[in-house]
Amino acid sequence: MPAVRDIDVSVLRDAVSRLLVEANYTIPPDVLDALRAGFAREESPLGRRTLEQLIRNYEVAAVERLPVCQDSGVAVIFLEVGQDVHWIGGALRDAIDAGVRDGVASGYLRKSVTADPTRRLKMAGDGGPGVVHLDLVPGDSVRLTVASKGFGGENMSALRMLVPADGVPGIIDFVVDTVERAGANACPPVIVGVGIGGTFEGAALSSKRAAFRPLTIRHSRADVRDLECDLLDRVNALGIGPQGLGGRVTALAVNIELLPTHIAGLPVAVNLGCHSTRRMTIEI
Amino acid sequence: MPLHQAHDDRDLIGTPVSHITTLDCRDGIPESVWSQLCAGDAVELTARVLTLRDASAARLVNALERDQPPPVSLAGEILYAVGPSPAKPGQVIGSAGPTTTERMARYLPALFRAGVRGVIGKGELHGGDVEAFSSHGAIYFAAIGGLGALLAKQISAASVLAYDDLGPEALYALHLVAFPVVVIIDRAGRNFHEAARAQWRTKS
């Protein structure tokens, strides 16, 4: 029987804080590479100027240690915890939220979360809490991803309960329509996270995972990879272009995640990520 | 380095648009330049502007609808839809790129009636929202979303004028210097986002 590994929650708290700040100052290399590749193929003058400005923004933010965008968003924490890990020193959830609040304060990030969504209560925000997605996996290590989700793309995201007869053509129409309706609002070039299958909430969560999947990773199934490429071509044919100023580069990638679903259903969720997609992962 | 000096010898050679209009509003809006602005024009704007956010716009319009004086005169003003990050020591302001204008669109007619002449933000406006601009002769400018760190360098002063309790949604006065924007809705009611999409759309 494997030994249980004790980890103090303060280790997690400090890691969340550090990753939140770093993610907000430094755009992931795969996103920056995709923006540079987009710049190379963009034909519209305003689109090229916009991509150049964005790349410069990310270079300057990393060197000068500034938030790449004032919308440092909601902190979304993906935690894969080995089932042989034993947390000591306090409550796991409290430690994560303390890490989020500390990162927002120490990193000069905007307090973008309101505790009361009805806005009836006047409550000063403190940057937290985060949104936490926890998975138990074999082993005694922890994989922590801290992402910042801005609401330009989040507000334009959508979920639809398609039916089996809609099939892949229905999926294509819904994804393309969602990106088209989002237009400039989602801060294109966007990263299109698509969750297909599962349940209502399962599709939504898997579209979030897809939006934060590295752009260098394609789906393991060849036909789904082809669907990702086909959807990217269709989205880029919309002409929206960088920041909606017209052009060829409306999306940097379409990432699809599949889940088994009910024989009567075909849930599809589209979570739009802006070009400032911020995420960082470590193993503990 | 200021954004307007960015076209240097770096390997990412810029592709300057054919012309950039200089719009200096420090002594009031220059009517000769303002009246000539067309959808799609790239502009470098120097002006004192007031910030616009969901919470501050709601409060402003609530005051206007009750015939209470707003905490600051809106006559002849340009609004910038932004909720900045906190300033680090030595900074004028933290990251300060535009937010989505459409969220505040329902407040704009009342703000135009109070004298607002232009709005800077990001994202799409359609239908009645476009008409609200054109019927008041107002202009909608888009700044580049996600350009927060660079745009902060084009802001030379920032102060809170009202609604301090709203934190990042307080009503600020910001001094913009050669701030890069694009005209989206001009005084003739043309909508550049729609025109650009039609121009670059690939027929399938």
CSV table of C-alpha atoms in Angstrom, one decimal:
chain,number,residue,atom,x,y,z
A,1,MET,CA,0.0,0.0,0.0
A,2,PRO,CA,1.5,3.4,-1.0
A,3,ALA,CA,2.4,5.8,1.8
A,4,VAL,CA,0.2,8.9,2.2
A,5,ARG,CA,2.0,12.1,1.3
A,6,ASP,CA,1.3,15.1,3.6
A,7,ILE,CA,1.2,18.5,1.9
A,8,ASP,CA,0.6,21.6,3.9
A,9,VAL,CA,-2.1,23.8,2.4
A,10,SER,CA,0.2,26.8,2.7
A,11,VAL,CA,2.3,25.3,-0.1
A,12,LEU,CA,-0.8,25.4,-2.3
A,13,ARG,CA,-1.8,28.9,-1.1
A,14,ASP,CA,1.6,30.3,-2.1
A,15,ALA,CA,1.6,28.5,-5.4
A,16,VAL,CA,-1.8,29.9,-6.4
A,17,SER,CA,-0.7,33.4,-5.5
A,18,ARG,CA,2.5,33.2,-7.4
A,19,LEU,CA,0.9,31.5,-10.5
A,20,LEU,CA,-1.9,34.0,-10.6
A,21,VAL,CA,0.5,36.9,-10.7
A,22,GLU,CA,2.9,35.3,-13.3
A,23,ALA,CA,0.0,34.3,-15.5
A,24,ASN,CA,-1.3,37.9,-15.6
A,25,TYR,CA,2.2,39.3,-16.5
A,26,THR,CA,3.3,36.7,-19.0
A,27,ILE,CA,1.2,35.3,-21.9
A,28,PRO,CA,1.9,31.6,-22.5
A,29,PRO,CA,4.5,31.0,-25.2
A,30,ASP,CA,2.1,29.0,-27.4
A,31,VAL,CA,-0.4,31.9,-27.5
A,32,LEU,CA,2.4,34.4,-28.3
A,33,ASP,CA,3.6,32.1,-31.1
A,34,ALA,CA,0.1,31.8,-32.5
A,35,LEU,CA,-0.2,35.6,-32.5
A,36,ARG,CA,3.1,35.9,-34.3
A,37,ALA,CA,1.9,33.3,-36.9
A,38,GLY,CA,-1.3,35.2,-37.2
A,39,PHE,CA,0.6,38.5,-37.8
A,40,ALA,CA,2.5,36.7,-40.6
A,41,ARG,CA,-0.6,35.7,-42.5
A,42,GLU,CA,-2.9,38.6,-41.7
A,43,GLU,CA,-3.6,40.8,-44.8
A,44,SER,CA,-5.7,43.6,-43.4
A,45,PRO,CA,-3.7,46.7,-42.6
A,46,LEU,CA,-5.6,47.5,-39.4
A,47,GLY,CA,-5.6,43.8,-38.5
A,48,ARG,CA,-1.8,43.7,-38.8
A,49,ARG,CA,-1.4,46.9,-36.8
A,50,THR,CA,-3.6,45.4,-34.1
A,51,LEU,CA,-1.7,42.1,-33.9
A,52,GLU,CA,1.6,44.0,-33.8
A,53,GLN,CA,0.4,46.2,-30.9
A,54,LEU,CA,-0.8,43.1,-29.0
A,55,ILE,CA,2.5,41.3,-29.4
A,56,ARG,CA,4.3,44.4,-28.3
A,57,ASN,CA,1.9,44.7,-25.3
A,58,TYR,CA,2.7,41.2,-24.2
A,59,GLU,CA,6.5,41.7,-24.6
A,60,VAL,CA,6.4,44.9,-22.6
A,61,ALA,CA,4.1,43.5,-19.9
A,62,ALA,CA,6.5,40.5,-19.3
A,63,VAL,CA,9.6,42.7,-19.1
A,64,GLU,CA,8.1,45.4,-17.0
A,65,ARG,CA,6.0,43.0,-14.9
A,66,LEU,CA,2.6,44.6,-15.6
A,67,PRO,CA,-0.8,42.9,-16.0
A,68,VAL,CA,-1.3,42.3,-19.7
A,69,CYS,CA,-4.9,43.4,-19.4
A,70,GLN,CA,-6.8,45.4,-16.8
A,71,ASP,CA,-9.4,42.6,-16.7
A,72,SER,CA,-7.4,40.1,-14.7
A,73,GLY,CA,-10.7,38.2,-14.6
A,74,VAL,CA,-12.0,35.5,-12.3
A,75,ALA,CA,-9.3,33.1,-11.1
A,76,VAL,CA,-10.1,29.6,-12.4
A,77,ILE,CA,-8.2,26.9,-10.6
A,78,PHE,CA,-7.9,23.4,-12.0
A,79,LEU,CA,-6.5,21.0,-9.4
A,80,GLU,CA,-5.7,17.4,-10.0
A,81,VAL,CA,-4.9,15.8,-6.7
A,82,GLY,CA,-3.3,12.4,-6.3
A,83,GLN,CA,-5.5,10.2,-4.1
A,84,ASP,CA,-2.5,9.5,-1.9
A,85,VAL,CA,-2.2,13.2,-0.9
A,86,HIS,CA,-3.2,14.2,2.6
A,87,TRP,CA,-3.7,17.9,3.1
A,88,ILE,CA,-2.6,19.3,6.4
A,89,GLY,CA,-2.5,22.7,8.1
A,90,GLY,CA,-6.0,23.9,7.3
A,91,ALA,CA,-8.9,23.8,4.8
A,92,LEU,CA,-7.9,23.3,1.2
A,93,ARG,CA,-10.6,25.7,-0.2
A,94,ASP,CA,-9.7,28.4,2.2
A,95,ALA,CA,-6.0,28.1,1.2
A,96,ILE,CA,-6.9,28.4,-2.5
A,97,ASP,CA,-9.0,31.5,-1.9
A,98,ALA,CA,-6.4,33.1,0.3
A,99,GLY,CA,-3.9,32.5,-2.5
A,100,VAL,CA,-6.2,34.2,-5.0
A,101,ARG,CA,-6.7,37.2,-2.8
A,102,ASP,CA,-3.0,37.5,-2.0
A,103,GLY,CA,-2.1,37.3,-5.7
A,104,VAL,CA,-4.6,40.0,-6.6
A,105,ALA,CA,-3.2,42.3,-3.9
A,106,SER,CA,0.5,41.6,-4.4
A,107,GLY,CA,0.3,41.6,-8.2
A,108,TYR,CA,-1.6,44.9,-8.4
A,109,LEU,CA,-4.4,43.0,-10.2
A,110,ARG,CA,-7.9,44.6,-10.5
A,111,LYS,CA,-10.5,43.3,-7.9
A,112,SER,CA,-12.8,42.1,-10.6
A,113,VAL,CA,-15.1,39.9,-8.5
A,114,THR,CA,-18.3,41.0,-6.8
A,115,ALA,CA,-19.5,38.8,-4.0
A,116,ASP,CA,-23.2,39.6,-4.7
A,117,PRO,CA,-24.2,39.0,-8.3
A,118,THR,CA,-27.6,40.7,-7.7
A,119,ARG,CA,-25.7,43.9,-6.7
A,120,ARG,CA,-28.2,44.5,-4.0
A,121,LEU,CA,-25.6,44.3,-1.3
A,122,LYS,CA,-22.9,46.8,-1.3
A,123,MET,CA,-19.8,44.7,-0.8
A,124,ALA,CA,-16.2,45.9,-1.6
A,125,GLY,CA,-14.5,43.2,-3.6
A,126,ASP,CA,-11.2,41.7,-2.5
A,127,GLY,CA,-10.3,39.9,-5.7
A,128,GLY,CA,-11.6,36.5,-4.5
A,129,PRO,CA,-12.8,33.9,-4.3
A,130,GLY,CA,-11.6,31.7,-7.2
A,131,VAL,CA,-13.6,29.1,-9.1
A,132,VAL,CA,-12.2,25.7,-8.3
A,133,HIS,CA,-12.4,22.5,-10.3
A,134,LEU,CA,-11.0,19.5,-8.4
A,135,ASP,CA,-10.2,16.0,-9.8
A,136,LEU,CA,-8.9,13.0,-7.9
A,137,VAL,CA,-6.3,11.1,-9.8
A,138,PRO,CA,-4.0,8.2,-9.0
A,139,GLY,CA,-0.6,8.9,-7.3
A,140,ASP,CA,0.7,11.3,-4.7
A,141,SER,CA,1.4,14.5,-6.7
A,142,VAL,CA,-0.7,17.6,-7.4
A,143,ARG,CA,-1.1,19.3,-10.8
A,144,LEU,CA,-2.1,22.9,-10.4
A,145,THR,CA,-3.3,25.2,-13.2
A,146,VAL,CA,-4.2,28.8,-12.4
A,147,ALA,CA,-6.0,30.6,-15.2
A,148,SER,CA,-7.5,34.1,-15.4
A,149,LYS,CA,-10.8,34.3,-17.3
A,150,GLY,CA,-11.7,37.7,-18.6
A,151,PHE,CA,-15.3,38.5,-19.2
A,152,GLY,CA,-15.2,39.9,-22.7
A,153,GLY,CA,-15.1,36.4,-24.0
A,154,GLU,CA,-17.1,34.9,-21.1
A,155,ASN,CA,-20.1,37.1,-21.7
A,156,MET,CA,-20.2,36.0,-25.4
A,157,SER,CA,-20.0,32.3,-24.6
A,158,ALA,CA,-23.0,30.0,-25.1
A,159,LEU,CA,-24.4,26.6,-24.5
A,160,ARG,CA,-27.1,24.8,-26.5
A,161,MET,CA,-28.8,21.5,-25.9
A,162,LEU,CA,-28.8,20.1,-29.5
A,163,VAL,CA,-30.4,16.8,-30.3
A,164,PRO,CA,-28.8,13.7,-31.9
A,165,ALA,CA,-30.4,14.5,-35.3
A,166,ASP,CA,-28.5,17.9,-35.3
A,167,GLY,CA,-25.3,15.9,-35.5
A,168,VAL,CA,-21.9,17.4,-36.6
A,169,PRO,CA,-23.6,19.9,-38.9
A,170,GLY,CA,-25.5,21.3,-36.0
A,171,ILE,CA,-22.3,21.5,-33.9
A,172,ILE,CA,-20.6,23.4,-36.7
A,173,ASP,CA,-23.5,25.9,-37.1
A,174,PHE,CA,-23.7,26.6,-33.4
A,175,VAL,CA,-19.9,27.1,-33.0
A,176,VAL,CA,-19.6,29.4,-36.0
A,177,ASP,CA,-22.7,31.3,-35.1
A,178,THR,CA,-21.4,31.9,-31.5
A,179,VAL,CA,-18.2,33.3,-32.8
A,180,GLU,CA,-20.0,35.5,-35.3
A,181,ARG,CA,-22.4,36.9,-32.7
A,182,ALA,CA,-19.5,37.6,-30.4
A,183,GLY,CA,-17.7,39.6,-33.1
A,184,ALA,CA,-15.4,42.2,-31.6
A,185,ASN,CA,-16.7,41.8,-28.1
A,186,ALA,CA,-14.8,38.7,-27.2
A,187,CYS,CA,-11.4,40.4,-28.1
A,188,PRO,CA,-10.4,38.4,-31.2
A,189,PRO,CA,-8.4,36.7,-32.2
A,190,VAL,CA,-10.1,34.3,-29.9
A,191,ILE,CA,-9.4,30.8,-28.6
A,192,VAL,CA,-12.6,28.8,-29.1
A,193,GLY,CA,-13.1,26.1,-26.4
A,194,VAL,CA,-15.8,23.6,-27.5
A,195,GLY,CA,-17.3,21.1,-25.1
A,196,ILE,CA,-19.4,18.4,-26.8
A,197,GLY,CA,-21.4,15.8,-24.9
A,198,GLY,CA,-21.8,15.1,-21.2
A,199,THR,CA,-24.6,16.9,-19.4
A,200,PHE,CA,-25.6,20.6,-19.2
A,201,GLU,CA,-22.9,21.4,-16.7
A,202,GLY,CA,-20.4,18.8,-18.1
A,203,ALA,CA,-20.4,20.4,-21.5
A,204,ALA,CA,-19.8,23.8,-20.0
A,205,LEU,CA,-16.9,22.7,-17.9
A,206,SER,CA,-15.3,20.8,-20.7
A,207,SER,CA,-15.6,23.9,-23.0
A,208,LYS,CA,-13.7,25.8,-20.3
A,209,ARG,CA,-11.0,23.1,-20.2
A,210,ALA,CA,-10.8,23.2,-24.0
A,211,ALA,CA,-10.4,27.0,-23.9
A,212,PHE,CA,-7.4,26.7,-21.6
A,213,ARG,CA,-5.8,23.7,-23.4
A,214,PRO,CA,-2.4,24.6,-24.9
A,215,LEU,CA,-2.8,25.5,-28.6
A,216,THR,CA,-0.1,23.1,-29.6
A,217,ILE,CA,-2.2,20.1,-28.4
A,218,ARG,CA,-4.7,18.8,-31.0
A,219,HIS,CA,-7.4,16.2,-30.2
A,220,SER,CA,-6.2,12.6,-30.0
A,221,ARG,CA,-8.9,11.4,-32.5
A,222,ALA,CA,-8.1,12.1,-36.2
A,223,ASP,CA,-11.7,13.0,-37.1
A,224,VAL,CA,-12.0,15.4,-34.2
A,225,ARG,CA,-8.7,17.0,-35.2
A,226,ASP,CA,-10.2,17.5,-38.7
A,227,LEU,CA,-13.3,19.0,-37.1
A,228,GLU,CA,-11.0,21.4,-35.1
A,229,CYS,CA,-9.3,22.5,-38.4
A,230,ASP,CA,-12.5,22.8,-40.3
A,231,LEU,CA,-14.1,25.0,-37.6
A,232,LEU,CA,-11.0,27.2,-37.5
A,233,ASP,CA,-11.2,27.7,-41.2
A,234,ARG,CA,-14.9,28.5,-41.1
A,235,VAL,CA,-14.4,31.0,-38.2
A,236,ASN,CA,-11.5,32.7,-39.9
A,237,ALA,CA,-13.6,33.1,-43.0
A,238,LEU,CA,-16.1,35.3,-41.1
A,239,GLY,CA,-13.8,38.3,-41.7
A,240,ILE,CA,-14.1,39.6,-38.2
A,241,GLY,CA,-10.3,39.9,-37.8
A,242,PRO,CA,-8.2,41.2,-35.0
A,243,GLN,CA,-10.4,43.2,-32.5
A,244,GLY,CA,-13.2,43.2,-35.1
A,245,LEU,CA,-11.3,45.6,-37.4
A,246,GLY,CA,-11.5,43.1,-40.3
A,247,GLY,CA,-9.1,40.5,-41.5
A,248,ARG,CA,-8.2,36.8,-41.8
A,249,VAL,CA,-7.3,36.1,-38.2
A,250,THR,CA,-10.5,35.8,-36.1
A,251,ALA,CA,-9.4,32.8,-34.0
A,252,LEU,CA,-6.0,31.4,-33.0
A,253,ALA,CA,-7.4,27.9,-32.4
A,254,VAL,CA,-10.5,25.8,-32.0
A,255,ASN,CA,-10.0,23.2,-29.2
A,256,ILE,CA,-12.6,20.5,-28.8
A,257,GLU,CA,-13.2,18.2,-25.8
A,258,LEU,CA,-15.6,15.3,-26.0
A,259,LEU,CA,-17.6,13.6,-23.2
A,260,PRO,CA,-19.9,10.6,-23.4
A,261,THR,CA,-23.5,11.7,-23.4
A,262,HIS,CA,-27.1,10.5,-23.1
A,263,ILE,CA,-28.6,8.7,-26.1
A,264,ALA,CA,-31.2,11.4,-26.4
A,265,GLY,CA,-28.9,14.4,-26.2
A,266,LEU,CA,-26.1,16.5,-27.8
A,267,PRO,CA,-25.1,19.3,-25.4
A,268,VAL,CA,-22.6,21.7,-27.0
A,269,ALA,CA,-20.9,24.5,-25.1
A,270,VAL,CA,-18.7,27.2,-26.6
A,271,ASN,CA,-16.4,29.1,-24.2
A,272,LEU,CA,-14.6,32.0,-25.9
A,273,GLY,CA,-11.2,32.9,-24.7
A,274,CYS,CA,-9.7,36.3,-25.7
A,275,HIS,CA,-6.2,36.6,-27.1
A,276,SER,CA,-5.1,37.4,-23.5
A,277,THR,CA,-5.6,33.8,-22.5
A,278,ARG,CA,-3.7,33.5,-19.3
A,279,ARG,CA,-2.8,30.2,-17.6
A,280,MET,CA,0.1,28.6,-15.8
A,281,THR,CA,0.6,25.0,-14.6
A,282,ILE,CA,2.9,23.4,-12.1
A,283,GLU,CA,3.4,20.0,-10.4
A,284,ILE,CA,3.6,20.0,-6.6
B,1,MET,CA,8.2,53.4,-25.0
B,2,PRO,CA,5.1,55.3,-26.1
B,3,LEU,CA,3.0,53.3,-28.6
B,4,HIS,CA,3.1,56.0,-31.2
B,5,GLN,CA,6.9,55.6,-31.5
B,6,ALA,CA,6.6,51.8,-31.8
B,7,HIS,CA,7.5,51.5,-35.5
B,8,ASP,CA,11.2,51.0,-35.2
B,9,ASP,CA,13.7,48.5,-36.4
B,10,ARG,CA,12.5,45.5,-34.4
B,11,ASP,CA,12.0,42.3,-36.3
B,12,LEU,CA,8.2,42.7,-36.1
B,13,ILE,CA,8.1,45.5,-38.7
B,14,GLY,CA,4.9,47.4,-38.3
B,15,THR,CA,2.5,47.9,-41.1
B,16,PRO,CA,1.4,51.5,-40.6
B,17,VAL,CA,-2.0,52.3,-41.9
B,18,SER,CA,-1.9,54.8,-44.7
B,19,HIS,CA,-2.8,57.7,-42.5
B,20,ILE,CA,-3.2,58.5,-38.8
B,21,THR,CA,-5.4,61.5,-37.8
B,22,THR,CA,-4.2,63.6,-34.9
B,23,LEU,CA,-7.1,64.7,-32.7
B,24,ASP,CA,-6.1,67.1,-30.0
B,25,CYS,CA,-9.0,68.0,-27.7
B,26,ARG,CA,-7.1,69.7,-24.9
B,27,ASP,CA,-8.6,73.1,-25.8
B,28,GLY,CA,-12.0,71.6,-26.7
B,29,ILE,CA,-13.0,69.4,-29.5
B,30,PRO,CA,-11.6,70.8,-32.8
B,31,GLU,CA,-14.8,70.9,-34.9
B,32,SER,CA,-13.0,71.0,-38.2
B,33,VAL,CA,-11.2,67.7,-37.5
B,34,TRP,CA,-14.2,66.1,-35.6
B,35,SER,CA,-16.7,66.7,-38.4
B,36,GLN,CA,-14.4,65.0,-40.9
B,37,LEU,CA,-13.8,61.8,-39.0
B,38,CYS,CA,-14.9,58.7,-40.9
B,39,ALA,CA,-15.6,55.1,-39.9
B,40,GLY,CA,-12.3,53.2,-40.2
B,41,ASP,CA,-10.0,56.2,-39.5
B,42,ALA,CA,-7.0,55.5,-37.3
B,43,VAL,CA,-6.7,58.3,-34.8
B,44,GLU,CA,-4.3,59.4,-32.1
B,45,LEU,CA,-6.4,61.1,-29.5
B,46,THR,CA,-5.1,63.6,-26.9
B,47,ALA,CA,-7.8,64.6,-24.5
B,48,ARG,CA,-9.1,64.7,-21.0
B,49,VAL,CA,-11.8,62.0,-20.8
B,50,LEU,CA,-14.1,60.6,-18.2
B,51,THR,CA,-14.3,56.9,-17.4
B,52,LEU,CA,-17.5,54.8,-18.0
B,53,ARG,CA,-18.3,51.6,-16.2
B,54,ASP,CA,-21.4,49.5,-15.5
B,55,ALA,CA,-21.7,50.8,-12.0
B,56,SER,CA,-20.7,54.4,-12.5
B,57,ALA,CA,-22.9,54.7,-15.7
B,58,ALA,CA,-25.9,53.4,-13.7
B,59,ARG,CA,-25.4,55.9,-11.0
B,60,LEU,CA,-24.9,58.8,-13.4
B,61,VAL,CA,-28.0,58.0,-15.4
B,62,ASN,CA,-30.0,57.5,-12.2
B,63,ALA,CA,-29.1,61.0,-11.2
B,64,LEU,CA,-29.9,62.5,-14.6
B,65,GLU,CA,-33.3,60.8,-14.7
B,66,ARG,CA,-34.1,62.3,-11.2
B,67,ASP,CA,-33.1,65.7,-12.5
B,68,GLN,CA,-30.3,65.7,-10.0
B,69,PRO,CA,-27.0,67.3,-11.2
B,70,PRO,CA,-24.4,64.7,-12.1
B,71,PRO,CA,-21.2,65.0,-9.9
B,72,VAL,CA,-19.4,66.3,-13.0
B,73,SER,CA,-20.6,68.2,-16.0
B,74,LEU,CA,-20.9,65.9,-19.1
B,75,ALA,CA,-21.2,68.8,-21.6
B,76,GLY,CA,-18.8,68.3,-24.5
B,77,GLU,CA,-17.1,65.3,-22.8
B,78,ILE,CA,-15.6,62.1,-24.3
B,79,LEU,CA,-16.2,59.0,-22.2
B,80,TYR,CA,-13.8,56.0,-22.0
B,81,ALA,CA,-15.2,52.6,-21.1
B,82,VAL,CA,-12.4,51.3,-18.7
B,83,GLY,CA,-11.9,49.9,-15.3
B,84,PRO,CA,-8.2,50.2,-14.7
B,85,SER,CA,-5.9,48.0,-12.6
B,86,PRO,CA,-4.4,49.6,-9.5
B,87,ALA,CA,-1.3,51.6,-10.2
B,88,LYS,CA,2.0,50.1,-9.1
B,89,PRO,CA,4.4,52.5,-7.3
B,90,GLY,CA,5.7,55.0,-9.8
B,91,GLN,CA,2.8,54.4,-12.3
B,92,VAL,CA,0.2,57.0,-13.2
B,93,ILE,CA,-2.3,54.2,-13.6
B,94,GLY,CA,-2.3,50.4,-13.9
B,95,SER,CA,-3.3,48.5,-17.0
B,96,ALA,CA,-6.1,50.5,-18.7
B,97,GLY,CA,-7.5,49.0,-21.9
B,98,PRO,CA,-11.1,49.3,-23.0
B,99,THR,CA,-14.0,47.3,-21.9
B,100,THR,CA,-17.1,46.2,-23.9
B,101,THR,CA,-19.2,49.2,-24.7
B,102,GLU,CA,-22.4,47.3,-25.4
B,103,ARG,CA,-22.9,46.6,-21.7
B,104,MET,CA,-23.4,50.3,-21.1
B,105,ALA,CA,-25.3,51.0,-24.3
B,106,ARG,CA,-28.6,51.4,-22.6
B,107,TYR,CA,-27.2,54.4,-20.6
B,108,LEU,CA,-25.8,56.2,-23.7
B,109,PRO,CA,-28.9,58.1,-24.9
B,110,ALA,CA,-29.3,59.8,-21.5
B,111,LEU,CA,-25.5,60.6,-21.4
B,112,PHE,CA,-25.7,62.0,-25.0
B,113,ARG,CA,-28.6,64.3,-23.9
B,114,ALA,CA,-26.4,65.5,-21.1
B,115,GLY,CA,-23.8,66.6,-23.6
B,116,VAL,CA,-21.5,63.7,-24.2
B,117,ARG,CA,-20.0,63.8,-27.7
B,118,GLY,CA,-17.9,60.7,-28.0
B,119,VAL,CA,-17.3,57.3,-26.5
B,120,ILE,CA,-14.2,55.2,-26.5
B,121,GLY,CA,-14.6,51.5,-25.8
B,122,LYS,CA,-14.4,48.1,-27.5
B,123,GLY,CA,-16.7,45.8,-29.3
B,124,GLU,CA,-19.8,45.9,-31.4
B,125,LEU,CA,-22.8,48.1,-31.4
B,126,HIS,CA,-25.8,47.5,-33.7
B,127,GLY,CA,-29.3,48.8,-34.6
B,128,GLY,CA,-30.7,51.2,-32.1
B,129,ASP,CA,-27.4,51.7,-30.3
B,130,VAL,CA,-25.9,53.0,-33.6
B,131,GLU,CA,-28.8,55.3,-34.1
B,132,ALA,CA,-28.3,56.7,-30.6
B,133,PHE,CA,-24.9,57.8,-31.7
B,134,SER,CA,-25.9,59.2,-35.1
B,135,SER,CA,-29.0,61.0,-33.9
B,136,HIS,CA,-26.8,62.9,-31.4
B,137,GLY,CA,-23.9,63.4,-33.8
B,138,ALA,CA,-21.7,61.4,-31.4
B,139,ILE,CA,-18.7,59.4,-32.4
B,140,TYR,CA,-17.8,55.9,-31.2
B,141,PHE,CA,-14.1,55.0,-31.1
B,142,ALA,CA,-12.6,51.6,-30.5
B,143,ALA,CA,-9.4,51.2,-28.6
B,144,ILE,CA,-7.7,47.8,-28.7
B,145,GLY,CA,-8.9,45.3,-26.1
B,146,GLY,CA,-6.1,43.5,-24.4
B,147,LEU,CA,-3.6,46.3,-24.9
B,148,GLY,CA,-3.8,47.3,-21.2
B,149,ALA,CA,-0.1,47.6,-20.4
B,150,LEU,CA,0.8,49.7,-23.5
B,151,LEU,CA,-2.3,51.9,-23.3
B,152,ALA,CA,-1.4,52.8,-19.7
B,153,LYS,CA,1.7,54.5,-21.1
B,154,GLN,CA,-0.5,56.9,-23.1
B,155,ILE,CA,-2.2,58.2,-20.0
B,156,SER,CA,-0.4,61.1,-18.4
B,157,ALA,CA,-2.7,61.8,-15.4
B,158,ALA,CA,-5.5,60.0,-13.6
B,159,SER,CA,-7.7,61.2,-10.7
B,160,VAL,CA,-11.0,60.1,-9.2
B,161,LEU,CA,-13.7,62.7,-9.7
B,162,ALA,CA,-16.7,60.8,-8.1
B,163,TYR,CA,-18.0,57.5,-6.9
B,164,ASP,CA,-14.7,56.6,-5.1
B,165,ASP,CA,-16.5,53.7,-3.3
B,166,LEU,CA,-16.9,51.9,-6.7
B,167,GLY,CA,-13.1,51.1,-6.7
B,168,PRO,CA,-12.1,50.3,-10.3
B,169,GLU,CA,-15.6,51.4,-11.4
B,170,ALA,CA,-15.2,54.9,-9.9
B,171,LEU,CA,-15.5,57.9,-12.2
B,172,TYR,CA,-12.0,59.0,-13.2
B,173,ALA,CA,-10.7,61.8,-15.3
B,174,LEU,CA,-7.9,60.5,-17.5
B,175,HIS,CA,-5.5,62.5,-19.6
B,176,LEU,CA,-4.9,60.6,-22.8
B,177,VAL,CA,-1.8,61.4,-24.9
B,178,ALA,CA,-1.6,60.2,-28.6
B,179,PHE,CA,-4.0,57.4,-27.5
B,180,PRO,CA,-4.5,55.0,-30.5
B,181,VAL,CA,-8.2,54.5,-31.4
B,182,VAL,CA,-10.2,53.7,-34.6
B,183,VAL,CA,-13.4,55.4,-35.6
B,184,ILE,CA,-16.2,52.8,-35.5
B,185,ILE,CA,-19.4,54.9,-35.8
B,186,ASP,CA,-19.0,58.2,-37.5
B,187,ARG,CA,-21.4,61.2,-37.6
B,188,ALA,CA,-23.1,59.8,-40.7
B,189,GLY,CA,-23.9,56.6,-38.7
B,190,ARG,CA,-21.6,54.3,-40.7
B,191,ASN,CA,-20.5,51.2,-38.6
B,192,PHE,CA,-17.0,50.2,-39.3
B,193,HIS,CA,-17.2,46.8,-37.6
B,194,GLU,CA,-20.0,45.8,-40.0
B,195,ALA,CA,-18.2,47.2,-43.0
B,196,ALA,CA,-14.9,45.6,-42.2
B,197,ARG,CA,-16.5,42.2,-41.7
B,198,ALA,CA,-18.3,42.4,-45.0
B,199,GLN,CA,-15.0,43.4,-46.7
B,200,TRP,CA,-12.9,40.6,-45.3
B,201,ARG,CA,-15.5,37.8,-45.2
B,202,THR,CA,-14.7,34.8,-47.4
B,203,LYS,CA,-17.7,33.6,-49.3
B,204,SER,CA,-18.3,29.9,-48.9
